[in-house]
GROMACS .gro file of C-alpha atoms in nm:
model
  449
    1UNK     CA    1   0.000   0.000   0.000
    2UNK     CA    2   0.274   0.249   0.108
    3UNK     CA    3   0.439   0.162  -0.247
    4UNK     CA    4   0.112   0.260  -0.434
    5UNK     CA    5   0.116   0.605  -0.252
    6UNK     CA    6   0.487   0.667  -0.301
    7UNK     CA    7   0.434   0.560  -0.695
    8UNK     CA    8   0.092   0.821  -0.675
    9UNK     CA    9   0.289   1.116  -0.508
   10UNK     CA   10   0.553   1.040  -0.785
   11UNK     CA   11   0.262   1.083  -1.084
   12UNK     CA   12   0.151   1.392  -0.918
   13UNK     CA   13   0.463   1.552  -0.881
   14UNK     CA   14   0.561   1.478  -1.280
   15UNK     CA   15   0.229   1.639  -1.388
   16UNK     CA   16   0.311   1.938  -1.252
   17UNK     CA   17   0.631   2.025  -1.500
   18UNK     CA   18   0.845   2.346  -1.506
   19UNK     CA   19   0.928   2.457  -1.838
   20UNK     CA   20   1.104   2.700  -2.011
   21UNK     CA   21   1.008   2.795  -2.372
   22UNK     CA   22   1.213   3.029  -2.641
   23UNK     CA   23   1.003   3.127  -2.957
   24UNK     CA   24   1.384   3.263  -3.126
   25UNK     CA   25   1.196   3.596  -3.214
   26UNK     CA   26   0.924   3.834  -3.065
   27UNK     CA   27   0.652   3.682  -3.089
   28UNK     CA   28   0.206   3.761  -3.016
   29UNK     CA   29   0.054   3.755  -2.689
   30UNK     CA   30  -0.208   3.587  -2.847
   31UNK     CA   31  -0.004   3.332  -3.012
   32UNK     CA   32   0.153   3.222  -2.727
   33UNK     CA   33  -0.178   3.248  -2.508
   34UNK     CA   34  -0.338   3.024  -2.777
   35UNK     CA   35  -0.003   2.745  -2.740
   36UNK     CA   36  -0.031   2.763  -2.324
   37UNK     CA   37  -0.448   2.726  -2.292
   38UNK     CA   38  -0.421   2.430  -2.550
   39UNK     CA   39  -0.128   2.272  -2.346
   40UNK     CA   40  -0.311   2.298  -1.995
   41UNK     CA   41  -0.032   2.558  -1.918
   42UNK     CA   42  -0.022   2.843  -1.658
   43UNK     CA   43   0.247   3.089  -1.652
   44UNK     CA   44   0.457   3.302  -1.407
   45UNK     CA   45   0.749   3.442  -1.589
   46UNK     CA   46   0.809   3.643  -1.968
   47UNK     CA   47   1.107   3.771  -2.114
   48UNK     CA   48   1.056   4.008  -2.352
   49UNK     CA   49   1.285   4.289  -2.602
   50UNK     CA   50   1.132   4.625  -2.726
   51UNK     CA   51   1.251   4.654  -3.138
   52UNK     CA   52   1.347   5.027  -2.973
   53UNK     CA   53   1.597   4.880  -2.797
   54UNK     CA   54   1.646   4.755  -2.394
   55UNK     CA   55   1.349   4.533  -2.282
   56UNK     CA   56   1.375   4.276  -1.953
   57UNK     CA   57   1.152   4.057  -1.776
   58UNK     CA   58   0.812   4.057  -1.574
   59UNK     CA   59   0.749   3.776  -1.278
   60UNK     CA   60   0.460   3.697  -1.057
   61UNK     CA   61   0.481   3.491  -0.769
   62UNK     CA   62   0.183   3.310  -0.862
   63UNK     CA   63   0.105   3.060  -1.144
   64UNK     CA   64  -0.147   3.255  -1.410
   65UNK     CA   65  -0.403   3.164  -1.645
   66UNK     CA   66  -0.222   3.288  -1.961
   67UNK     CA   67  -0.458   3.555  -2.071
   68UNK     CA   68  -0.483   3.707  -1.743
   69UNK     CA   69  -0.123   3.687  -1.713
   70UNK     CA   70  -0.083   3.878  -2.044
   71UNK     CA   71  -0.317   4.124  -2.012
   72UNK     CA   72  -0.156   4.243  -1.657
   73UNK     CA   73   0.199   4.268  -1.822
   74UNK     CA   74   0.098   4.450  -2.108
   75UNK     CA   75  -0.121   4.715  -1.832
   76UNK     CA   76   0.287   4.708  -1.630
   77UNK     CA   77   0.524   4.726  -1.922
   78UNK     CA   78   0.307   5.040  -2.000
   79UNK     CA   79   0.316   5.237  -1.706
   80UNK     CA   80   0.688   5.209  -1.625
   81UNK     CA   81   0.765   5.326  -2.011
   82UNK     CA   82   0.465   5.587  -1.991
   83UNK     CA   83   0.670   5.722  -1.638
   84UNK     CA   84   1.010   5.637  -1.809
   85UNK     CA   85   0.885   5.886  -2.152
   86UNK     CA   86   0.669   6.133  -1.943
   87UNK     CA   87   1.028   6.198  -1.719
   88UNK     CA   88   1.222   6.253  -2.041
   89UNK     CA   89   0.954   6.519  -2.201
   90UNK     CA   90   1.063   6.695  -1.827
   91UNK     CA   91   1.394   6.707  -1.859
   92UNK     CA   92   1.324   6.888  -2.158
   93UNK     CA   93   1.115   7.123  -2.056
   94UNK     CA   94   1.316   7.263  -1.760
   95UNK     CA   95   1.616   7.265  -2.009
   96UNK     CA   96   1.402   7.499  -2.239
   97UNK     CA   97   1.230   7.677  -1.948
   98UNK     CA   98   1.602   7.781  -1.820
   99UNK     CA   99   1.811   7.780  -2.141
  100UNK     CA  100   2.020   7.531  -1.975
  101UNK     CA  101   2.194   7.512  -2.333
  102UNK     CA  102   2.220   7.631  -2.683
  103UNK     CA  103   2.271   7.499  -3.022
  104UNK     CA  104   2.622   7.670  -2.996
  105UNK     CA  105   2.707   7.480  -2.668
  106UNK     CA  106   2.625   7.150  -2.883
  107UNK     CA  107   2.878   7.249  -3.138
  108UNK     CA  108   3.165   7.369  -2.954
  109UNK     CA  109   3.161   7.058  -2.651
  110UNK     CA  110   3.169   6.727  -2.760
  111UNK     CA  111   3.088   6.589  -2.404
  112UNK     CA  112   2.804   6.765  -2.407
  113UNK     CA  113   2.669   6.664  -2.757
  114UNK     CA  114   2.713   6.334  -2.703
  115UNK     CA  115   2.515   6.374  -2.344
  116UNK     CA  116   2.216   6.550  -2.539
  117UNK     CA  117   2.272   6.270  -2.837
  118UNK     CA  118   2.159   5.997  -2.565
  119UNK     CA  119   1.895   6.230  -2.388
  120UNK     CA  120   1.699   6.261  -2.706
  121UNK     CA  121   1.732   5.890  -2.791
  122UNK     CA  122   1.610   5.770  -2.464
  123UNK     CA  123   1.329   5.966  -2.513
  124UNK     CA  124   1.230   5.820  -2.855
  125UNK     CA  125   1.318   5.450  -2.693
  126UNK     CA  126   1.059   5.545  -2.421
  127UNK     CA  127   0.811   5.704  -2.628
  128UNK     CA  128   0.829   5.415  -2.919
  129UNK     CA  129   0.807   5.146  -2.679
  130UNK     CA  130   0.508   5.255  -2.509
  131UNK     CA  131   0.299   5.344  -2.805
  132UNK     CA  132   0.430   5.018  -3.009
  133UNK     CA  133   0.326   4.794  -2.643
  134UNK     CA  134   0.024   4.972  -2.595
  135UNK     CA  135  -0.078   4.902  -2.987
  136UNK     CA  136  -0.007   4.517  -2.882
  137UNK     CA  137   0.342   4.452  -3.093
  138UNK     CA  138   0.519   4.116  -3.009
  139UNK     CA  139   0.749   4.192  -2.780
  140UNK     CA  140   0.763   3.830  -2.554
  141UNK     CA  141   1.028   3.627  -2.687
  142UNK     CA  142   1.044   3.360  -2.442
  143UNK     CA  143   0.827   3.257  -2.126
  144UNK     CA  144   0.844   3.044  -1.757
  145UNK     CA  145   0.521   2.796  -1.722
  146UNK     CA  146   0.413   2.500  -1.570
  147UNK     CA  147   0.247   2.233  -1.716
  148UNK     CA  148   0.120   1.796  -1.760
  149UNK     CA  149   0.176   1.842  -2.137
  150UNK     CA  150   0.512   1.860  -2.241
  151UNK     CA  151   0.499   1.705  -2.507
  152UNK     CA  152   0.253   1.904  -2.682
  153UNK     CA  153   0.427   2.222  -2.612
  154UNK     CA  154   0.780   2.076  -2.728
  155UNK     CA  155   0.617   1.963  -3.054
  156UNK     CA  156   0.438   2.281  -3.179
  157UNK     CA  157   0.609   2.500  -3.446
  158UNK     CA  158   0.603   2.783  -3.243
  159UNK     CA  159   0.846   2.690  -2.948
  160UNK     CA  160   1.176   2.675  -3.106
  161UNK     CA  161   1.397   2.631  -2.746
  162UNK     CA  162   1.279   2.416  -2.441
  163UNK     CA  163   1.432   2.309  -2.125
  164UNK     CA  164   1.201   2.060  -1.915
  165UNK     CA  165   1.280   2.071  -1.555
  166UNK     CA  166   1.224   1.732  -1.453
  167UNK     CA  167   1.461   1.704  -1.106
  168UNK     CA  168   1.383   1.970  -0.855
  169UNK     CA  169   1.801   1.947  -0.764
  170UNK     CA  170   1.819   2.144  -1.113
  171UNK     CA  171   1.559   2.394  -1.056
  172UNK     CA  172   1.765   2.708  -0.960
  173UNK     CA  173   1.957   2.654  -1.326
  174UNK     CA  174   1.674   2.546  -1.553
  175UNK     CA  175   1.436   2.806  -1.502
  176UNK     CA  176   1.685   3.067  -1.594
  177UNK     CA  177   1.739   2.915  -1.903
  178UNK     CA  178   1.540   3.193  -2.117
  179UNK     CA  179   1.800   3.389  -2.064
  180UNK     CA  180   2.011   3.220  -2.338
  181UNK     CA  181   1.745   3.227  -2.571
  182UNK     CA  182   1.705   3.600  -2.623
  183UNK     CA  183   1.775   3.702  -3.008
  184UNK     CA  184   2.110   3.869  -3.058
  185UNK     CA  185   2.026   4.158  -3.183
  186UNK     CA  186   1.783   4.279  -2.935
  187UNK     CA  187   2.088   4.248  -2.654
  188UNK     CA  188   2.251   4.526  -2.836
  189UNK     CA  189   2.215   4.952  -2.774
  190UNK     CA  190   1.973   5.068  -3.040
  191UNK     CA  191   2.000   5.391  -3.196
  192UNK     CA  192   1.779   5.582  -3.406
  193UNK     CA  193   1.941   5.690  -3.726
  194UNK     CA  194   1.790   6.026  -3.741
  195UNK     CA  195   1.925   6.105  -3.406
  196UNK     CA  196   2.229   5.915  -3.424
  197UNK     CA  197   2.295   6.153  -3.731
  198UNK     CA  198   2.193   6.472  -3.629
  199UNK     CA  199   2.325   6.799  -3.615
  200UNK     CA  200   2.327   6.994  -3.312
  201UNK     CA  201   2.041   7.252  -3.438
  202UNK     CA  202   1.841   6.941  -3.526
  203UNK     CA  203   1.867   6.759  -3.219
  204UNK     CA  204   1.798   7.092  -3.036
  205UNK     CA  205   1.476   7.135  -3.276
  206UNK     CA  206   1.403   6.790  -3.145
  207UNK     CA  207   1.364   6.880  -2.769
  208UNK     CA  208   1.158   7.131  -2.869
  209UNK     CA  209   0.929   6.949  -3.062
  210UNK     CA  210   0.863   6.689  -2.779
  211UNK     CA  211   0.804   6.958  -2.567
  212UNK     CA  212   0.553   7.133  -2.761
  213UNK     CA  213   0.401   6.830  -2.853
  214UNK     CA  214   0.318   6.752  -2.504
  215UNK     CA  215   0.152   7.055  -2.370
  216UNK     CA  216  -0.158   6.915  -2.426
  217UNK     CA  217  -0.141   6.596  -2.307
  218UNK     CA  218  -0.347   6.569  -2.002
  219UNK     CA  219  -0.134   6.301  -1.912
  220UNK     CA  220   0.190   6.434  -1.909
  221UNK     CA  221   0.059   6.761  -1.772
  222UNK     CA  222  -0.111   6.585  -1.460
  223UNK     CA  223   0.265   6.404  -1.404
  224UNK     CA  224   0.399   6.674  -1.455
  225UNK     CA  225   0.210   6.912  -1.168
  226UNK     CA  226   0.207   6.613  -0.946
  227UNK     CA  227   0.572   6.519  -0.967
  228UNK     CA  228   0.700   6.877  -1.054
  229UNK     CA  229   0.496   7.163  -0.893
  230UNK     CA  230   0.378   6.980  -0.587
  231UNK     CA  231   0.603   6.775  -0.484
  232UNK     CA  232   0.934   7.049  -0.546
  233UNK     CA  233   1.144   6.792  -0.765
  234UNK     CA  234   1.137   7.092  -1.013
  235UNK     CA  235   1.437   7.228  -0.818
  236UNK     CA  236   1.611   6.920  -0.767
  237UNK     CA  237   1.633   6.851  -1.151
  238UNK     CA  238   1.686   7.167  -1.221
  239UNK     CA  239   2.011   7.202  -1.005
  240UNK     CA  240   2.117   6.796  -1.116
  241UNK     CA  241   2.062   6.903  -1.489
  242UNK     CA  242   2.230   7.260  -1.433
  243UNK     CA  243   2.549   7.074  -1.298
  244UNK     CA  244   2.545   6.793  -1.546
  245UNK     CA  245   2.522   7.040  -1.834
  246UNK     CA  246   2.831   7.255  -1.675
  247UNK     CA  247   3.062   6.923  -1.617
  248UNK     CA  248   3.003   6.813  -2.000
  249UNK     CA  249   3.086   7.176  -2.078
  250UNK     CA  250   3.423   7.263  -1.906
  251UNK     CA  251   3.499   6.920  -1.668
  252UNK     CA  252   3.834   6.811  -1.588
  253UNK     CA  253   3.971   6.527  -1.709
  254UNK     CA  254   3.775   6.186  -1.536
  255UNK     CA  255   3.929   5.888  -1.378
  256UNK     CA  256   3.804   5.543  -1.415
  257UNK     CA  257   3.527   5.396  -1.209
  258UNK     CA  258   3.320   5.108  -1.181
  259UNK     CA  259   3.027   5.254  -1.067
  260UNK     CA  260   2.850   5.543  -1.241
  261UNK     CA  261   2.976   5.894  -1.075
  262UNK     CA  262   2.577   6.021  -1.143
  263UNK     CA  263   2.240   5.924  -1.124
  264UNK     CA  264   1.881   5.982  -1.033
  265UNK     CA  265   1.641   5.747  -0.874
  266UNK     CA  266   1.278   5.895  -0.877
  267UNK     CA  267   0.931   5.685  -0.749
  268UNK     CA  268   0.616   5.764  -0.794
  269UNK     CA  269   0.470   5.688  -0.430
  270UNK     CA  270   0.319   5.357  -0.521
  271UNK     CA  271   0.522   5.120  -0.759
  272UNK     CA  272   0.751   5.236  -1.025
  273UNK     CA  273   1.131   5.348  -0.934
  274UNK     CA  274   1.323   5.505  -1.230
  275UNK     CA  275   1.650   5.552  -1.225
  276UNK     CA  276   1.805   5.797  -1.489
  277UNK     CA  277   2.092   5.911  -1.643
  278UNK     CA  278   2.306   5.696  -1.509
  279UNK     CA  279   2.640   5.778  -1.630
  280UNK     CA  280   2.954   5.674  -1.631
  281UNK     CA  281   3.252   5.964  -1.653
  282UNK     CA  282   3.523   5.709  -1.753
  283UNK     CA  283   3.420   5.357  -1.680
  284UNK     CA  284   3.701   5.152  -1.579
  285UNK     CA  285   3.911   5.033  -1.259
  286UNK     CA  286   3.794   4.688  -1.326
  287UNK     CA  287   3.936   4.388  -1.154
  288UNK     CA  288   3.860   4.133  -1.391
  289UNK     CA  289   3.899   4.086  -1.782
  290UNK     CA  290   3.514   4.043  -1.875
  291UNK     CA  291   3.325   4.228  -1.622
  292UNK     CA  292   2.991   4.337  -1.561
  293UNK     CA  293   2.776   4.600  -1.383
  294UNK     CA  294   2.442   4.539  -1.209
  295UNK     CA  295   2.273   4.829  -1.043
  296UNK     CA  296   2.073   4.707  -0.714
  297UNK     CA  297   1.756   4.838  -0.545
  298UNK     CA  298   1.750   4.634  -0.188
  299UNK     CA  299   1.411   4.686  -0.010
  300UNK     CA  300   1.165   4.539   0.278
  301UNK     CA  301   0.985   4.207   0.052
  302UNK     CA  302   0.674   4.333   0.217
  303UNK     CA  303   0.658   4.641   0.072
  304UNK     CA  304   0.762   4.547  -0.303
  305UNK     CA  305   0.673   4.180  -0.431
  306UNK     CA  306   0.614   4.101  -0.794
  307UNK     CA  307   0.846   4.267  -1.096
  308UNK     CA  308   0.853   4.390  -1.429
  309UNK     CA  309   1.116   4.628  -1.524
  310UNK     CA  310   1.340   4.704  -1.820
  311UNK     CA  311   1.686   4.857  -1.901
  312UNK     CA  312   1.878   4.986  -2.175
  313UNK     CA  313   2.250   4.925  -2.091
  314UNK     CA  314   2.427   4.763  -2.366
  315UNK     CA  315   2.448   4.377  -2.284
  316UNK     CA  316   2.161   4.447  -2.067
  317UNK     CA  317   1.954   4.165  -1.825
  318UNK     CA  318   1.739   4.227  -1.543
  319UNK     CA  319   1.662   3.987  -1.282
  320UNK     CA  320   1.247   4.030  -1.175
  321UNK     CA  321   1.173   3.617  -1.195
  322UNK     CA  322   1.537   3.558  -0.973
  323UNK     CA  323   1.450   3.829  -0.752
  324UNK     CA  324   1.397   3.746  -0.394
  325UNK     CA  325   1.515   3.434  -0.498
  326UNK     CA  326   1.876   3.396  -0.465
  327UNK     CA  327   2.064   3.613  -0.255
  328UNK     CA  328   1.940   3.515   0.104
  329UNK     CA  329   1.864   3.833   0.263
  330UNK     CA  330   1.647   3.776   0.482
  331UNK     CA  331   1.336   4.062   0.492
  332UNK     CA  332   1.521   4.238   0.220
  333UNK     CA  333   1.491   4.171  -0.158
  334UNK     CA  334   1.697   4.276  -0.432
  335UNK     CA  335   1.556   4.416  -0.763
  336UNK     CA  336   1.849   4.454  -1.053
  337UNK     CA  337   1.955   4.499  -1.384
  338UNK     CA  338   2.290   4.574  -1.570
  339UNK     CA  339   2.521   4.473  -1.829
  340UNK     CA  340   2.706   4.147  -1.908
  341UNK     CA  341   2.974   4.342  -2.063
  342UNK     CA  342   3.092   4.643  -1.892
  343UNK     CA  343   3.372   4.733  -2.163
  344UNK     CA  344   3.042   4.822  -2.374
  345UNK     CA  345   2.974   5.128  -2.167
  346UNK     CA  346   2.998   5.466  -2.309
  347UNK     CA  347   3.206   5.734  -2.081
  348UNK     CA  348   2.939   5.997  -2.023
  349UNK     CA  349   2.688   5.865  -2.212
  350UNK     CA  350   2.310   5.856  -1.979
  351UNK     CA  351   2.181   5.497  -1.936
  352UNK     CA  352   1.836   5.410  -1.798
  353UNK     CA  353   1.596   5.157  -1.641
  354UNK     CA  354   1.343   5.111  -1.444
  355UNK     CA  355   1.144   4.873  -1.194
  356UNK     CA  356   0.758   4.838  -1.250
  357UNK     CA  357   0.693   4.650  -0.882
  358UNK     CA  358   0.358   4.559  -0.710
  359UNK     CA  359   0.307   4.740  -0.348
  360UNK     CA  360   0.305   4.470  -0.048
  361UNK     CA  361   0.058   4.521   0.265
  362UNK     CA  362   0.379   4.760   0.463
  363UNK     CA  363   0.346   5.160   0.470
  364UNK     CA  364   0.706   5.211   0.531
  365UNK     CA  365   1.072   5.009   0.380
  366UNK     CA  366   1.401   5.153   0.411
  367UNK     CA  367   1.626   5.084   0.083
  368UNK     CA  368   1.953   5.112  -0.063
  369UNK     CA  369   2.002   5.171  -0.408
  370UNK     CA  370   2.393   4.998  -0.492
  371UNK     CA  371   2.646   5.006  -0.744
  372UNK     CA  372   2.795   4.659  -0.826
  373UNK     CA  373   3.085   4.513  -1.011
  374UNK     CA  374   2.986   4.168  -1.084
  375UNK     CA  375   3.179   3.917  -1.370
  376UNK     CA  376   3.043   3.529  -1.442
  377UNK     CA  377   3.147   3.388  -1.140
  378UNK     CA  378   3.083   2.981  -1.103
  379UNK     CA  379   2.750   2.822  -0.998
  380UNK     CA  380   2.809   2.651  -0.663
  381UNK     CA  381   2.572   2.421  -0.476
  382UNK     CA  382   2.564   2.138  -0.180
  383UNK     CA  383   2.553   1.808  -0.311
  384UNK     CA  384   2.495   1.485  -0.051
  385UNK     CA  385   2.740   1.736   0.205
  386UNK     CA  386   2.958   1.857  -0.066
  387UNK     CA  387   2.980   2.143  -0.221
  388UNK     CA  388   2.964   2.136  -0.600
  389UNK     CA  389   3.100   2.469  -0.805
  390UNK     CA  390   3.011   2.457  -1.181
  391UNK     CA  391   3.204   2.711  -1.441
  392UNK     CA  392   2.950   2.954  -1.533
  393UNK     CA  393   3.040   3.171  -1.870
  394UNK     CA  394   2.679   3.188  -2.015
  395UNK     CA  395   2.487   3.533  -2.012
  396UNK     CA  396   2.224   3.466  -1.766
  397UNK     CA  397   2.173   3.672  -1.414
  398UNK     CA  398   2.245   3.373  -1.268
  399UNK     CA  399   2.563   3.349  -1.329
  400UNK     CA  400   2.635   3.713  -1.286
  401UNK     CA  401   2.805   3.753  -0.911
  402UNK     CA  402   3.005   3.998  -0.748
  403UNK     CA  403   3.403   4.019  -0.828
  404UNK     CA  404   3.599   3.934  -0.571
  405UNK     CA  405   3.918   4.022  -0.669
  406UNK     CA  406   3.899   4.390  -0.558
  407UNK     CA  407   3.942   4.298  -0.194
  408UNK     CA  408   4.302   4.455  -0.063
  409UNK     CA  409   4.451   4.515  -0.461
  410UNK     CA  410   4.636   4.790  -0.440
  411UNK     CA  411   4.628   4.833  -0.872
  412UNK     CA  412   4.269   4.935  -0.801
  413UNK     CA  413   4.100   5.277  -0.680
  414UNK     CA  414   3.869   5.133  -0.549
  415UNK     CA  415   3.875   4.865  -0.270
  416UNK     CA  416   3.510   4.699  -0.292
  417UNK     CA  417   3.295   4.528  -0.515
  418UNK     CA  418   2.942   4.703  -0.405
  419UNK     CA  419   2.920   5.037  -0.338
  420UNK     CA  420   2.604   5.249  -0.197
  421UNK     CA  421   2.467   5.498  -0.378
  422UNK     CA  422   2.137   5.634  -0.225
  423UNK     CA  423   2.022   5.512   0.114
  424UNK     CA  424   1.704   5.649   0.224
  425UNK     CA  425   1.324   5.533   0.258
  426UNK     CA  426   0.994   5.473   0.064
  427UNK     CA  427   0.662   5.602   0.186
  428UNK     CA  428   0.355   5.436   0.048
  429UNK     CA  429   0.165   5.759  -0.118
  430UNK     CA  430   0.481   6.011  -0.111
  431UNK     CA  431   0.699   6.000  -0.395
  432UNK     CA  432   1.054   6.079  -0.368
  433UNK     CA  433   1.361   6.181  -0.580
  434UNK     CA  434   1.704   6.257  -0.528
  435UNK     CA  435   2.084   6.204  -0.729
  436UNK     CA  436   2.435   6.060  -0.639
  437UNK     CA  437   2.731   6.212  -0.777
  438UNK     CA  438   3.075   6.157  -0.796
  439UNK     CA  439   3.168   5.902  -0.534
  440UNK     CA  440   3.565   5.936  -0.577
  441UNK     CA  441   3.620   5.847  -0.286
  442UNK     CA  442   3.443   5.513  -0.294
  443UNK     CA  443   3.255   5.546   0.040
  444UNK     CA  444   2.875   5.484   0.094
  445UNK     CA  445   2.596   5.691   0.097
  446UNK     CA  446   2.483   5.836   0.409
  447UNK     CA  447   2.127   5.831   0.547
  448UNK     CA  448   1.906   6.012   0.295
  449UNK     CA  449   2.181   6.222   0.153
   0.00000   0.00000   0.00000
């Protein structure tokens, strides 16, 4: 009798199989919904690519009926690139509002054109994305679900890459494995042509356009009083743009550094954090040959649970279904992105990315927001009281963990692997926004700073 049950519990559990599917392009919500619903399949992880360039991942804790699922990652993905274009059309307008710069500034510093060349691209990355998601483009190129059909999942034309988790020893590796199946070419920094290519009095005519064109959009103008007028962040990006704009112009020469000497992290109160221009003067001082960067936002796991979020770093991955996950800290989660190549990064040139995150029951977290130098450190786990370390050179955020050959090297400026940027707290309802800069000498944040 005990035999049957064992052999029972043993069908049960193989019904219930993890697996991770790569279509090799972007491909329809509804295609794929269509596959999952005629495979019994529910899902709790997507990996998807904007054609504009950056994209990420979105994660639920929960398994999903597949429309349902779709439908709520479509309503995310928008918002954070709705915030994420809404914050650029800002920028823009307190540039205008207090001539910040002119066409001849463009021309005569380099450093500065090539800031302003990035500016105006994020925008149209933002803007493009949210208009081409919100018009339902295929953007999903690869998904996490659970099903008792493999086999008719693995034989449809549609799935191109699967990896069937079958032994729950393997489960921390096998449901990362989408990350290998993202497309080349939407890993790499995409830039529009006509930006790319323009003169200084054209992309100057472009800020003004996307300013104009927004002042009457009752959405951007209702951010914009909210985030701007009431709260007093109008100041704050004033001064961070004012000094920004004065550096590019007549800055001394930079040294290297890992992390990027400035930023902005902005959030809206409920559940999107930003961060913004993060940019690198001269990046450099690495410790390893093929390193990475991953930027970390470490918070209460009752405050923020599920993730979407998206980046635009060259290389880029994100970590939203690994989140929480992996690192062991406790009450504390970590939310990330970065790069898998560092050496990719352009000195002075303003990333982006953003965190699209689902509020949890608390009113209150502290958080840090940290600067990492990570490389593709090996996979290491205990194995009948062994421990077991695997070489890990694939691009997945799995692999991705801090260097730590910085510790007491006297070749490098900097003596640690993480650094802290912003430390400071989250309100539910109160939005907040603030900057790091120049961190020479490589100590952490202070409280709220």
């Amino acid at each position: 009798m005990k035999l049957v049950v064992l052999i029972l519990l043993l069908i049960n559990i193989s019904l219930a199989t993890e697996v991770a599917l790569g279509f090799g392009k972007l491909t329809s919500d509804e295609d794929i919904i269509r596959l999952l619903e005629r495979c019994n399949a529910k899902i709790r992880a997507m990996w998807y690519a904007s054609p504009y360039g950056g994209g990420g991942s979105g994660a639920e804790r929960e398994w999903h009926e597949p429309r349902n699922f779709f439908q709520e990652s479509r309503k995310r993905l928008l918002e954070g690139y709705r915030i994420g274009y809404f914050e650029d059309v800002a920028k823009f307008k307190i540039i205008l509002e207090n001539t910040l710069l002119e066409v001849e500034d463009l021309a005569k510093h380099p450093r500065l054109l090539k800031f302003v060349r990035g500016l105006v691209n994020n925008y149209y990355q933002e803007k493009e994305s949210y208009f081409y998601i919100k018009d339902k483009g295929p953007i999903v190129y690869a998904v996490l679900v659970r099903t008792d059909d493999v086999d008719c999942l693995e034989n449809d034309k549609l799935v191109k890459d699967i990896s069937v988790n079958y032994f729950p020893l393997f489960t921390a590796f096998l449901k990362y494995v989408p990350y290998y199946f993202r497309p080349k070419r939407y890993g790499q920094y995409y830039f529009f042509p006509e930006v790319k290519n323009a003169k200084p009095e054209e992309l100057y005519r472009m800020i003004e356009e996307a300013v104009r064109e927004h002042e009457s959009n009752k959405e951007f103008i209702q951010h914009y009083e909210k985030f701007y007028i009431r709260t007093g962040f109008y100041k704050k990006k004033l001064n961070f743009l004012k000094r920004l704009i004065e550096k590019y112009k007549h800055g001394n020469a930079p040294m290297p550094t890992y992390y990027p000497n400035d930023g902005e992290i902005f959030y809206t109160g409920t559940n999107v954090v930003e961060y913004d221009l993060i940019q690198w003067d001269l990046p450099g001082d690495w410790s390893v040959e093929k390193p990475g960067y991953e930027h970390d936002l470490v918070a209460r796991n009752d405050y923020f649970t599920e993730c979407y979020s998206s980046s635009d770093l060259p290389a880029w991955y994100d970590d939203c279904p690994t989140a929480c996950i992996s690192e062991g800290s406790g009450d504390y989660c970590a939310f990330s992105f970065g790069t898998y190549n560092a050496l990719l990064l352009e000195p002075g040139f303003p990333y982006r990315g953003w965190v699209q995150l689902t509020r949890g029951p608390a009113g209150y977290t502290d958080f840090r927001l940290n600067a990492q130098e990570v490389f593709h450190s090996p996979i290491c786990f205990r194995f009948l009281s062994r421990w077991i370390c695997i070489p890990c050179p694939f691009d997945t955020p799995w692999c991705m963990g801090g260097s730590p050959y910085r510790d007491r090297n006297p070749d490098l400026n900097c003596p640690t692997n993480s650094l802290t940027l912003k430390t400071c707290a989250f309100r539910r309802f109160y939005p907040y926004s603030s900057t790091w800069e120049d961190k020479y000498d490589c100590t952490h944040a202070s409280w709220c700073d």
